[in-house]
């Protein structure tokens, strides 16, 4: 059995940020993720010569700590400003730069993961209170032991894990988590025969089945014409459990009117928990009764890359106080 100070479930922006901060302070961590690679919803995929960001598309930096982190990534050549626009959620907000990973959004969590202990393809199925700490048990029978734990999956997955594990939580927190709904998003990665021709590399139609389209070649992520299409939440809700061939064809057909090049191949990806419709904005929350157990993730600091980062920092701080 392996032992560290803190087990972190989820190698997305929140979990990796928490791990980096804790390790900086001399707290040993292991990050476990069910995905094949780290990154969570900051995802980039190659199809032949083409590369696609098919989860988070870009990010803004509004807080001082995330501005500082973003400046460091720019300095390191990891991130660049892609375009500038007003926020669609902050009314009357300023025009601000939208940043993206130079070689894809996933490169950012991959960079954070360098030097950390991260184990992928590990689904944590149960956690157990043991003398002096907590164990994580994976679906393939592996076990990790630690003094404390941070959970960063989307709320429904965290609640499922806690439910399987018989963890009792404060009623108010459990109720708050259980009432948060998530929008789904259906993503299509489309290879084109020629340039996409999207003005400024992207469009966000205000009606219809498509919410967003981005030209990965304009963004600098793909060397060949390659467009990411994100469905509107209503379309995703309606088609979430349908055969992907159905919704890929519908979204590709709807995209054609916006594109110069023709779609020659299209592949779908389903994001069941794309973004929460509301957030709790507490940073991170300690729920453990017998050992330090902290819930974190974008849900606790704003449904964006920046929120996940800030929640990761908050989780590390709360954990340090409790260890
Ligand atoms: C389609 C889409 C578009 C988006 N666009 C933007 C955007 O343009 N700008 C922006 O700022 N944000 C955007 N977001 C939101 C942004 O991606 C998220 O807010 C952020 O990445 C969340 O990070 P996180 O670490 O909180 O969660 P995640 O990245 O989801 O990480 C949680 C991790 O937990 C793992 N996990 C879950 N359950 C288990 C388990 N039982 N065992 C082991 N591992 C487990 C998952 O595999 C996952 O890797 C978008 C998201 C999506 C899906």
XYZ file of C-alpha atoms and ligand atoms in Angstrom:
376
model
C 0.000 0.000 0.000
C 1.211 3.452 -0.992
C 1.116 6.357 1.507
C 1.243 10.142 0.937
C 0.006 13.149 2.922
C -2.860 13.979 0.565
C -4.722 12.080 -2.156
C -6.277 14.349 -4.761
C -9.023 12.924 -6.945
C -9.107 14.655 -10.340
C -6.198 15.824 -12.501
C -8.016 18.833 -13.951
C -6.994 22.435 -13.300
C -8.326 22.387 -9.709
C -6.695 19.133 -8.587
C -3.341 19.855 -10.224
C -3.219 23.416 -8.870
C -3.903 22.081 -5.370
C -1.165 19.455 -5.784
C 1.418 21.977 -7.039
C 0.677 24.333 -4.135
C 0.762 21.576 -1.493
C 4.016 20.118 -2.853
C 5.538 23.635 -2.814
C 4.753 23.704 0.909
C 6.328 20.288 1.534
C 3.065 18.281 1.620
C 3.318 15.065 -0.422
C 0.479 14.329 -2.834
C -0.750 11.837 -5.378
C -3.300 12.839 -8.007
C -5.628 10.110 -9.311
C -7.730 10.530 -12.456
C -9.981 8.202 -14.385
C -9.014 9.778 -17.710
C -6.241 8.418 -19.925
C -4.350 11.717 -19.652
C -4.414 14.639 -17.201
C -6.413 17.767 -17.988
C -10.079 16.947 -17.382
C -12.175 19.468 -19.253
C -9.041 21.200 -20.594
C -8.732 18.702 -23.414
C -6.887 18.543 -26.724
C -7.074 15.683 -29.196
C -5.122 14.812 -32.352
C -6.820 13.271 -35.361
C -4.250 12.591 -38.073
C -2.481 15.876 -38.796
C -5.196 17.928 -37.078
C -5.401 19.007 -33.409
C -8.533 20.121 -31.620
C -9.251 21.798 -28.291
C -12.605 20.104 -27.678
C -13.278 21.169 -24.052
C -12.391 24.601 -22.652
C -11.607 26.950 -25.531
C -9.834 29.904 -23.925
C -9.666 31.673 -20.578
C -9.589 35.131 -19.111
C -7.682 36.135 -15.967
C -9.533 38.497 -13.636
C -8.050 37.814 -10.195
C -4.570 39.004 -9.243
C -3.355 35.458 -8.541
C -4.547 34.079 -11.880
C -3.201 37.106 -13.778
C 0.177 36.403 -12.185
C -0.015 32.708 -13.096
C -1.089 33.525 -16.673
C 1.788 36.000 -17.070
C 4.197 33.248 -15.976
C 2.740 30.822 -18.544
C 3.048 33.472 -21.269
C 6.673 34.040 -20.258
C 7.293 30.292 -20.486
C 5.801 30.208 -23.999
C 2.952 27.947 -22.875
C 0.069 30.389 -23.339
C -0.753 33.289 -25.646
C -3.560 35.829 -25.975
C -5.812 34.517 -28.769
C -8.388 37.327 -29.165
C -10.033 39.988 -27.002
C -13.705 40.419 -26.201
C -16.174 41.513 -23.563
C -17.397 38.899 -21.106
C -20.758 37.388 -21.982
C -21.504 36.889 -18.281
C -20.156 40.086 -16.663
C -22.514 42.874 -17.753
C -20.628 46.055 -18.677
C -17.289 44.296 -18.125
C -14.151 45.473 -19.932
C -12.778 44.054 -23.173
C -10.243 41.492 -21.985
C -7.753 39.119 -23.595
C -8.820 35.493 -24.088
C -5.841 33.244 -23.555
C -5.232 29.774 -24.934
C -2.534 27.123 -24.735
C -0.114 27.661 -27.625
C -0.022 23.952 -28.399
C -3.513 23.243 -27.093
C -5.364 23.772 -23.818
C -4.284 20.381 -22.458
C -0.622 21.460 -22.479
C -1.390 23.698 -19.464
C -2.500 20.899 -17.099
C 0.220 18.684 -18.579
C 2.737 21.352 -17.621
C 1.303 21.521 -14.084
C 1.514 17.730 -13.829
C 5.241 17.680 -14.610
C 7.086 16.603 -11.476
C 3.897 15.575 -9.645
C 2.800 12.020 -8.934
C -0.195 11.650 -11.220
C -1.811 8.302 -11.953
C -4.275 8.195 -14.835
C -6.832 5.539 -15.837
C -7.682 5.189 -12.114
C -11.369 5.463 -11.215
C -11.726 6.051 -7.482
C -14.780 4.028 -6.536
C -14.791 4.282 -2.760
C -13.036 6.098 0.047
C -12.716 4.691 3.556
C -11.943 6.159 6.916
C -9.029 4.241 8.492
C -6.955 4.802 11.628
C -4.810 7.895 11.012
C -6.376 8.850 7.710
C -8.211 7.753 4.602
C -7.864 5.219 1.791
C -8.894 5.529 -1.847
C -9.972 2.301 -3.549
C -10.040 2.119 -7.324
C -12.406 0.109 -9.519
C -9.519 -2.248 -10.388
C -8.809 -3.033 -6.730
C -5.864 -0.727 -6.053
C -5.540 1.115 -2.735
C -3.832 4.378 -1.710
C -3.482 5.658 1.845
C -3.157 9.271 3.049
C -3.818 11.610 5.936
C -6.284 13.742 3.958
C -8.120 13.915 0.643
C -9.290 16.526 -1.869
C -12.122 15.684 -4.293
C -12.404 17.785 -7.475
C -14.863 15.949 -9.818
C -18.107 17.665 -10.901
C -20.725 17.649 -8.089
C -22.817 14.649 -9.304
C -19.676 12.469 -9.492
C -18.438 13.670 -6.090
C -21.846 12.956 -4.532
C -21.888 9.491 -6.094
C -18.413 8.713 -4.704
C -19.336 9.992 -1.238
C -22.627 8.052 -1.375
C -20.854 4.764 -2.287
C -18.454 5.412 0.575
C -21.131 6.126 3.188
C -19.592 9.533 4.008
C -21.988 11.668 6.066
C -21.935 15.357 5.181
C -23.436 18.461 6.651
C -27.054 18.513 5.331
C -26.827 22.058 3.989
C -23.717 21.297 1.915
C -25.138 18.038 0.598
C -28.376 19.767 -0.381
C -26.506 22.635 -2.055
C -24.444 20.181 -4.118
C -27.420 18.019 -5.008
C -29.433 20.937 -6.369
C -26.747 22.129 -8.814
C -27.618 21.280 -12.406
C -25.008 20.991 -15.124
C -25.363 21.853 -18.799
C -24.117 19.130 -21.119
C -22.212 19.936 -24.292
C -21.810 17.851 -27.436
C -18.552 18.623 -29.208
C -17.755 17.853 -32.828
C -14.182 17.852 -34.130
C -14.378 18.514 -37.867
C -11.519 18.257 -40.358
C -11.929 20.625 -43.290
C -10.833 20.497 -46.922
C -9.760 24.171 -46.803
C -9.576 27.207 -44.521
C -12.463 27.635 -42.075
C -12.839 31.359 -42.795
C -14.367 32.203 -39.391
C -13.940 35.915 -38.606
C -11.321 36.260 -35.808
C -11.155 32.449 -35.661
C -14.458 31.841 -33.907
C -18.187 32.510 -33.822
C -20.810 32.189 -31.098
C -24.235 32.017 -32.811
C -26.985 33.442 -30.606
C -29.622 30.886 -31.687
C -29.886 27.351 -33.060
C -28.126 24.101 -32.264
C -24.585 25.543 -32.164
C -23.268 27.707 -29.322
C -19.647 28.066 -30.443
C -17.300 27.254 -33.299
C -13.534 27.707 -33.224
C -10.851 27.403 -35.862
C -7.982 25.464 -34.274
C -5.680 26.491 -37.127
C -6.322 30.212 -36.512
C -5.678 29.549 -32.812
C -2.298 28.000 -33.644
C -3.242 24.586 -32.225
C -3.610 22.732 -35.543
C -1.351 22.840 -38.589
C -4.277 21.951 -40.882
C -7.871 23.291 -41.081
C -9.739 21.853 -38.066
C -12.847 23.251 -36.412
C -14.378 22.538 -32.993
C -18.177 22.814 -32.863
C -19.934 23.027 -29.477
C -23.656 22.428 -29.228
C -26.063 24.742 -27.452
C -27.209 23.341 -24.051
C -30.771 22.632 -25.266
C -29.514 20.571 -28.214
C -27.151 18.650 -25.899
C -29.956 17.919 -23.438
C -32.130 16.540 -26.241
C -29.410 14.379 -27.852
C -27.210 13.445 -24.872
C -28.008 9.729 -24.898
C -28.590 9.413 -28.653
C -26.237 7.627 -31.046
C -23.326 10.062 -31.649
C -23.693 9.493 -35.418
C -27.047 11.306 -35.201
C -25.885 14.441 -33.381
C -22.511 14.636 -35.140
C -24.333 14.700 -38.508
C -26.832 17.338 -37.302
C -24.169 19.657 -35.853
C -21.917 19.223 -38.917
C -24.849 20.105 -41.200
C -25.673 23.212 -39.116
C -22.006 24.290 -39.156
C -21.662 24.231 -42.956
C -23.317 27.632 -43.488
C -20.554 29.282 -41.392
C -17.568 27.593 -43.053
C -15.548 28.232 -46.218
C -13.923 24.758 -46.319
C -16.015 21.556 -46.478
C -16.120 19.044 -43.626
C -14.303 15.853 -44.689
C -14.406 13.974 -41.366
C -16.242 14.618 -38.083
C -15.870 12.951 -34.679
C -17.984 13.592 -31.577
C -17.217 13.904 -27.872
C -19.876 14.031 -25.159
C -19.391 16.290 -22.120
C -22.115 15.178 -19.714
C -21.053 17.709 -17.062
C -19.840 20.619 -19.144
C -20.514 23.581 -16.869
C -22.617 24.040 -13.707
C -25.549 26.450 -14.042
C -24.762 27.946 -10.645
C -21.688 27.963 -8.436
C -21.184 28.068 -4.668
C -18.176 30.398 -4.699
C -16.778 29.377 -1.333
C -13.355 28.442 -2.766
C -13.314 24.946 -1.277
C -15.217 23.298 1.552
C -14.057 20.932 4.307
C -16.591 18.156 4.952
C -14.569 15.454 6.731
C -15.564 14.331 10.195
C -12.749 11.846 10.885
C -9.983 13.080 8.555
C -9.382 16.184 6.393
C -11.737 15.820 3.403
C -12.081 18.830 1.131
C -14.395 19.379 -1.813
C -13.060 21.639 -4.571
C -13.276 22.290 -8.309
C -14.692 24.989 -10.517
C -18.072 24.662 -8.795
C -16.590 26.389 -5.733
C -15.029 29.440 -7.412
C -16.679 30.143 -10.809
C -17.484 27.827 -13.709
C -14.343 28.600 -15.673
C -10.696 27.655 -15.908
C -9.884 30.527 -13.563
C -12.474 29.294 -11.044
C -10.900 25.828 -11.045
C -7.456 27.358 -10.487
C -8.666 29.514 -7.611
C -10.514 26.608 -6.028
C -7.329 24.509 -6.239
C -5.428 27.196 -4.338
C -8.215 27.443 -1.745
C -8.267 23.651 -1.285
C -4.511 23.622 -0.640
C -4.846 26.375 1.945
C -7.709 24.657 3.794
C -5.825 21.354 3.712
C -2.666 22.925 5.145
C -4.680 24.286 8.065
C -6.204 20.876 8.755
C -3.107 18.665 8.477
C -17.178 22.089 -23.721
C -16.588 22.961 -22.655
C -16.210 24.267 -22.959
C -15.643 25.081 -21.977
N -15.223 26.322 -22.319
C -14.570 27.066 -21.406
C -13.960 28.281 -21.790
O -13.929 28.640 -22.975
N -13.354 29.036 -20.819
C -13.296 28.616 -19.522
O -12.712 29.345 -18.686
N -13.857 27.447 -19.145
C -14.469 26.669 -20.046
N -15.001 25.463 -19.685
C -15.003 25.095 -18.268
C -13.624 24.625 -17.784
O -13.131 23.636 -18.670
C -13.792 24.041 -16.398
O -14.363 25.026 -15.550
C -12.480 23.591 -15.738
O -11.616 22.972 -16.664
C -12.860 22.633 -14.609
O -11.678 22.156 -13.969
P -11.852 21.198 -12.699
O -10.489 20.778 -12.304
O -12.729 21.851 -11.696
O -12.692 19.939 -13.246
P -12.288 18.852 -14.358
O -11.416 19.427 -15.394
O -13.575 18.233 -14.795
O -11.432 17.783 -13.521
C -12.060 16.821 -12.712
C -11.378 15.488 -12.989
O -11.901 14.501 -12.100
C -11.805 13.246 -12.754
N -12.706 12.310 -12.061
C -14.049 12.395 -11.907
N -14.498 11.368 -11.153
C -13.406 10.618 -10.838
C -13.203 9.415 -10.094
N -14.238 8.783 -9.478
N -11.959 8.903 -10.003
C -10.900 9.519 -10.597
N -11.031 10.676 -11.317
C -12.271 11.209 -11.418
C -12.215 13.561 -14.184
O -11.711 12.569 -15.085
C -11.594 14.948 -14.388
O -10.342 14.848 -15.065
C -15.518 24.604 -20.648
C -15.882 23.285 -20.361
C -16.384 22.465 -21.343
C -16.712 21.039 -21.043
